[in-house]
mmCIF file of C-alpha atoms in Angstrom:
data_model
loop_
_atom_site.group_PDB
_atom_site.id
_atom_site.type_symbol
_atom_site.label_atom_id
_atom_site.label_comp_id
_atom_site.label_asym_id
_atom_site.label_seq_id
_atom_site.Cartn_x
_atom_site.Cartn_y
_atom_site.Cartn_z
ATOM 1 C CA MET H 1 -31.007 37.568 -38.917
ATOM 2 C CA ASN H 2 -31.050 38.953 -42.199
ATOM 3 C CA SER H 3 -33.379 38.290 -44.719
ATOM 4 C CA GLN H 4 -32.290 40.274 -47.618
ATOM 5 C CA ALA H 5 -31.116 38.126 -50.663
ATOM 6 C CA SER H 6 -27.703 38.884 -52.411
ATOM 7 C CA PRO H 7 -27.589 41.217 -55.991
ATOM 8 C CA PRO H 8 -28.716 39.064 -58.878
ATOM 9 C CA LEU H 9 -25.471 38.260 -60.661
ATOM 10 C CA ILE H 10 -24.666 38.541 -63.716
ATOM 11 C CA VAL H 11 -20.650 36.972 -64.922
ATOM 12 C CA VAL H 12 -18.938 37.757 -67.986
ATOM 13 C CA GLY H 13 -15.711 35.717 -70.152
ATOM 14 C CA VAL H 14 -13.735 38.006 -70.682
ATOM 15 C CA ASP H 15 -9.680 37.585 -72.494
ATOM 16 C CA GLY H 16 -9.599 40.685 -73.590
ATOM 17 C CA SER H 17 -10.702 40.304 -77.404
ATOM 18 C CA GLU H 18 -13.429 42.450 -78.774
ATOM 19 C CA ALA H 19 -15.444 40.377 -78.738
ATOM 20 C CA SER H 20 -15.187 39.215 -75.073
ATOM 21 C CA ARG H 21 -15.088 43.665 -74.573
ATOM 22 C CA ALA H 22 -18.757 43.893 -76.511
ATOM 23 C CA ALA H 23 -19.401 41.139 -73.391
ATOM 24 C CA LEU H 24 -17.963 42.981 -71.504
ATOM 25 C CA ARG H 25 -20.132 46.856 -72.016
ATOM 26 C CA TRP H 26 -23.694 44.580 -72.410
ATOM 27 C CA ALA H 27 -23.452 43.081 -69.403
ATOM 28 C CA ALA H 28 -22.272 45.623 -67.982
ATOM 29 C CA ARG H 29 -25.352 47.422 -69.094
ATOM 30 C CA GLN H 30 -27.672 44.999 -67.570
ATOM 31 C CA ALA H 31 -26.482 44.779 -64.609
ATOM 32 C CA GLU H 32 -26.547 48.133 -64.005
ATOM 33 C CA LEU H 33 -30.392 47.900 -65.613
ATOM 34 C CA THR H 34 -31.672 45.323 -63.220
ATOM 35 C CA GLY H 35 -28.952 45.775 -59.910
ATOM 36 C CA ALA H 36 -26.899 42.946 -60.332
ATOM 37 C CA ARG H 37 -23.549 42.281 -59.919
ATOM 38 C CA LEU H 38 -20.958 41.869 -62.343
ATOM 39 C CA ARG H 39 -18.318 39.665 -62.065
ATOM 40 C CA PRO H 40 -16.043 39.381 -65.212
ATOM 41 C CA VAL H 41 -14.419 35.460 -64.463
ATOM 42 C CA GLN H 42 -11.006 35.392 -67.563
ATOM 43 C CA ALA H 43 -9.101 32.199 -67.374
ATOM 44 C CA TRP H 44 -5.131 31.024 -67.697
ATOM 45 C CA ARG H 45 -3.645 27.976 -68.533
ATOM 46 C CA LEU H 46 -0.204 26.938 -68.987
ATOM 47 C CA PRO H 47 1.070 27.722 -72.650
ATOM 48 C CA VAL H 48 1.575 23.222 -74.507
ATOM 49 C CA THR H 49 4.711 23.220 -74.731
ATOM 50 C CA TYR H 50 4.544 20.186 -76.987
ATOM 51 C CA GLY H 51 6.131 17.637 -75.100
ATOM 52 C CA MET H 52 9.952 20.833 -74.957
ATOM 53 C CA PRO H 53 10.775 21.411 -71.748
ATOM 54 C CA VAL H 54 10.101 25.173 -70.187
ATOM 55 C CA ASP H 55 11.174 26.590 -67.849
ATOM 56 C CA PHE H 56 8.454 29.179 -66.660
ATOM 57 C CA SER H 57 9.627 29.611 -63.094
ATOM 58 C CA ASP H 58 9.847 33.075 -64.222
ATOM 59 C CA THR H 59 6.463 33.399 -65.216
ATOM 60 C CA ASP H 60 3.331 34.359 -62.984
ATOM 61 C CA PHE H 61 0.612 33.591 -65.928
ATOM 62 C CA GLY H 62 -1.652 34.237 -62.887
ATOM 63 C CA GLU H 63 -0.482 37.921 -62.288
ATOM 64 C CA GLN H 64 -0.114 38.763 -65.764
ATOM 65 C CA ALA H 65 -3.813 37.358 -66.177
ATOM 66 C CA ARG H 66 -5.073 39.528 -63.429
ATOM 67 C CA GLU H 67 -3.556 42.611 -64.457
ATOM 68 C CA ASN H 68 -5.056 41.857 -68.308
ATOM 69 C CA LEU H 69 -8.753 41.609 -66.846
ATOM 70 C CA ARG H 70 -8.004 44.585 -64.054
ATOM 71 C CA VAL H 71 -6.706 47.293 -67.696
ATOM 72 C CA THR H 72 -9.280 44.762 -69.502
ATOM 73 C CA VAL H 73 -12.222 46.054 -67.351
ATOM 74 C CA GLU H 74 -10.528 49.937 -67.134
ATOM 75 C CA ASN H 75 -9.863 50.334 -70.573
ATOM 76 C CA THR H 76 -13.766 48.876 -71.223
ATOM 77 C CA LEU H 77 -16.100 50.318 -68.209
ATOM 78 C CA GLY H 78 -14.057 53.235 -67.464
ATOM 79 C CA GLU H 79 -12.253 54.100 -63.471
ATOM 80 C CA HIS H 80 -15.934 54.187 -61.967
ATOM 81 C CA PRO H 81 -18.150 51.956 -62.983
ATOM 82 C CA GLY H 82 -22.568 51.893 -62.563
ATOM 83 C CA VAL H 83 -21.981 48.741 -61.533
ATOM 84 C CA SER H 84 -20.414 46.711 -58.842
ATOM 85 C CA VAL H 85 -17.674 45.099 -60.067
ATOM 86 C CA ASP H 86 -15.799 42.176 -58.576
ATOM 87 C CA PRO H 87 -13.060 40.772 -61.037
ATOM 88 C CA GLN H 88 -12.328 36.976 -60.751
ATOM 89 C CA VAL H 89 -9.064 35.155 -62.432
ATOM 90 C CA VAL H 90 -8.982 31.190 -62.193
ATOM 91 C CA GLU H 91 -6.661 28.914 -63.863
ATOM 92 C CA GLY H 92 -7.914 26.092 -65.496
ATOM 93 C CA HIS H 93 -10.021 26.400 -69.413
ATOM 94 C CA PRO H 94 -12.412 28.816 -70.411
ATOM 95 C CA ALA H 95 -15.328 27.254 -71.045
ATOM 96 C CA ALA H 96 -14.836 25.013 -67.463
ATOM 97 C CA VAL H 97 -13.834 28.007 -65.473
ATOM 98 C CA LEU H 98 -16.810 29.722 -66.944
ATOM 99 C CA THR H 99 -19.667 26.987 -66.935
ATOM 100 C CA GLU H 100 -18.711 26.609 -63.535
ATOM 101 C CA ALA H 101 -18.321 30.592 -62.398
ATOM 102 C CA ALA H 102 -21.776 31.024 -63.011
ATOM 103 C CA LYS H 103 -22.830 28.444 -60.552
ATOM 104 C CA GLY H 104 -25.744 30.324 -58.563
ATOM 105 C CA ALA H 105 -25.883 32.746 -61.270
ATOM 106 C CA GLU H 106 -28.542 35.047 -63.471
ATOM 107 C CA LEU H 107 -27.761 35.242 -66.403
ATOM 108 C CA LEU H 108 -23.355 34.252 -68.331
ATOM 109 C CA VAL H 109 -22.955 36.023 -71.022
ATOM 110 C CA VAL H 110 -19.569 35.694 -73.480
ATOM 111 C CA GLY H 111 -18.185 36.617 -76.248
ATOM 112 C CA SER H 112 -18.024 35.213 -79.811
ATOM 113 C CA HIS H 113 -15.674 34.727 -82.263
ATOM 114 C CA GLY H 114 -16.369 34.872 -85.369
ATOM 115 C CA HIS H 115 -13.870 31.916 -88.555
ATOM 116 C CA GLY H 116 -15.099 33.148 -91.402
ATOM 117 C CA ALA H 117 -17.675 33.233 -94.065
ATOM 118 C CA PHE H 118 -18.926 29.587 -93.190
ATOM 119 C CA ALA H 119 -17.490 28.604 -89.480
ATOM 120 C CA GLY H 120 -18.509 32.434 -88.018
ATOM 121 C CA MET H 121 -22.574 30.945 -88.469
ATOM 122 C CA LEU H 122 -21.170 28.853 -85.688
ATOM 123 C CA LEU H 123 -20.447 29.097 -82.394
ATOM 124 C CA GLY H 124 -16.895 29.364 -80.762
ATOM 125 C CA SER H 125 -16.270 25.940 -78.509
ATOM 126 C CA VAL H 126 -16.047 28.203 -75.281
ATOM 127 C CA SER H 127 -18.941 30.022 -76.222
ATOM 128 C CA HIS H 128 -21.022 26.268 -77.479
ATOM 129 C CA HIS H 129 -20.200 24.699 -74.785
ATOM 130 C CA CYS H 130 -21.354 27.120 -71.939
ATOM 131 C CA VAL H 131 -24.988 26.978 -74.342
ATOM 132 C CA HIS H 132 -24.699 23.444 -74.009
ATOM 133 C CA HIS H 133 -23.714 23.005 -70.186
ATOM 134 C CA ALA H 134 -23.835 26.187 -68.382
ATOM 135 C CA THR H 135 -26.846 25.995 -64.871
ATOM 136 C CA CYS H 136 -28.451 30.106 -66.325
ATOM 137 C CA PRO H 137 -28.914 30.983 -69.444
ATOM 138 C CA VAL H 138 -26.281 32.530 -71.178
ATOM 139 C CA LEU H 139 -25.499 35.179 -73.909
ATOM 140 C CA VAL H 140 -23.949 34.747 -76.703
ATOM 141 C CA VAL H 141 -22.662 39.012 -78.184
ATOM 142 C CA ARG H 142 -21.691 38.800 -81.348
ATOM 143 C CA THR H 143 -19.367 41.402 -82.746
ATOM 144 C CA ASP H 144 -19.127 40.310 -86.613
ATOM 145 C CA GLY H 145 -22.535 42.243 -87.197
ATOM 146 C CA ALA H 146 -24.204 39.048 -87.801
#
């Protein structure tokens, strides 16, 4: 029986924004330093239509999210990152998707989107939810100089 435990896991939320790219860079460096696996996670949902009938049959939102995640990871970490990377795309609200993906992880890393002088002092709704509901430590990476 193999008694070796799998390496620790760091989950990072990615949406293509500068804040999420900063979180991805930080998480990759931490994974490299600790020997952890890195799981970039991108959530997606159908667009809100406000009751208007819209035909989305020719659009694969999941595939668009997978491509966005692939490009973001490659552009941020390079073609050959120095860590094990296991990207994951999940349908759902980002806050719920990230807290679920982080179950059993050593760390969840998310970016914080700044929204001006006063609101910038506050966490975004996704990072706020993750800080309060994740079952592992959460690191919020800020890019607004604060």
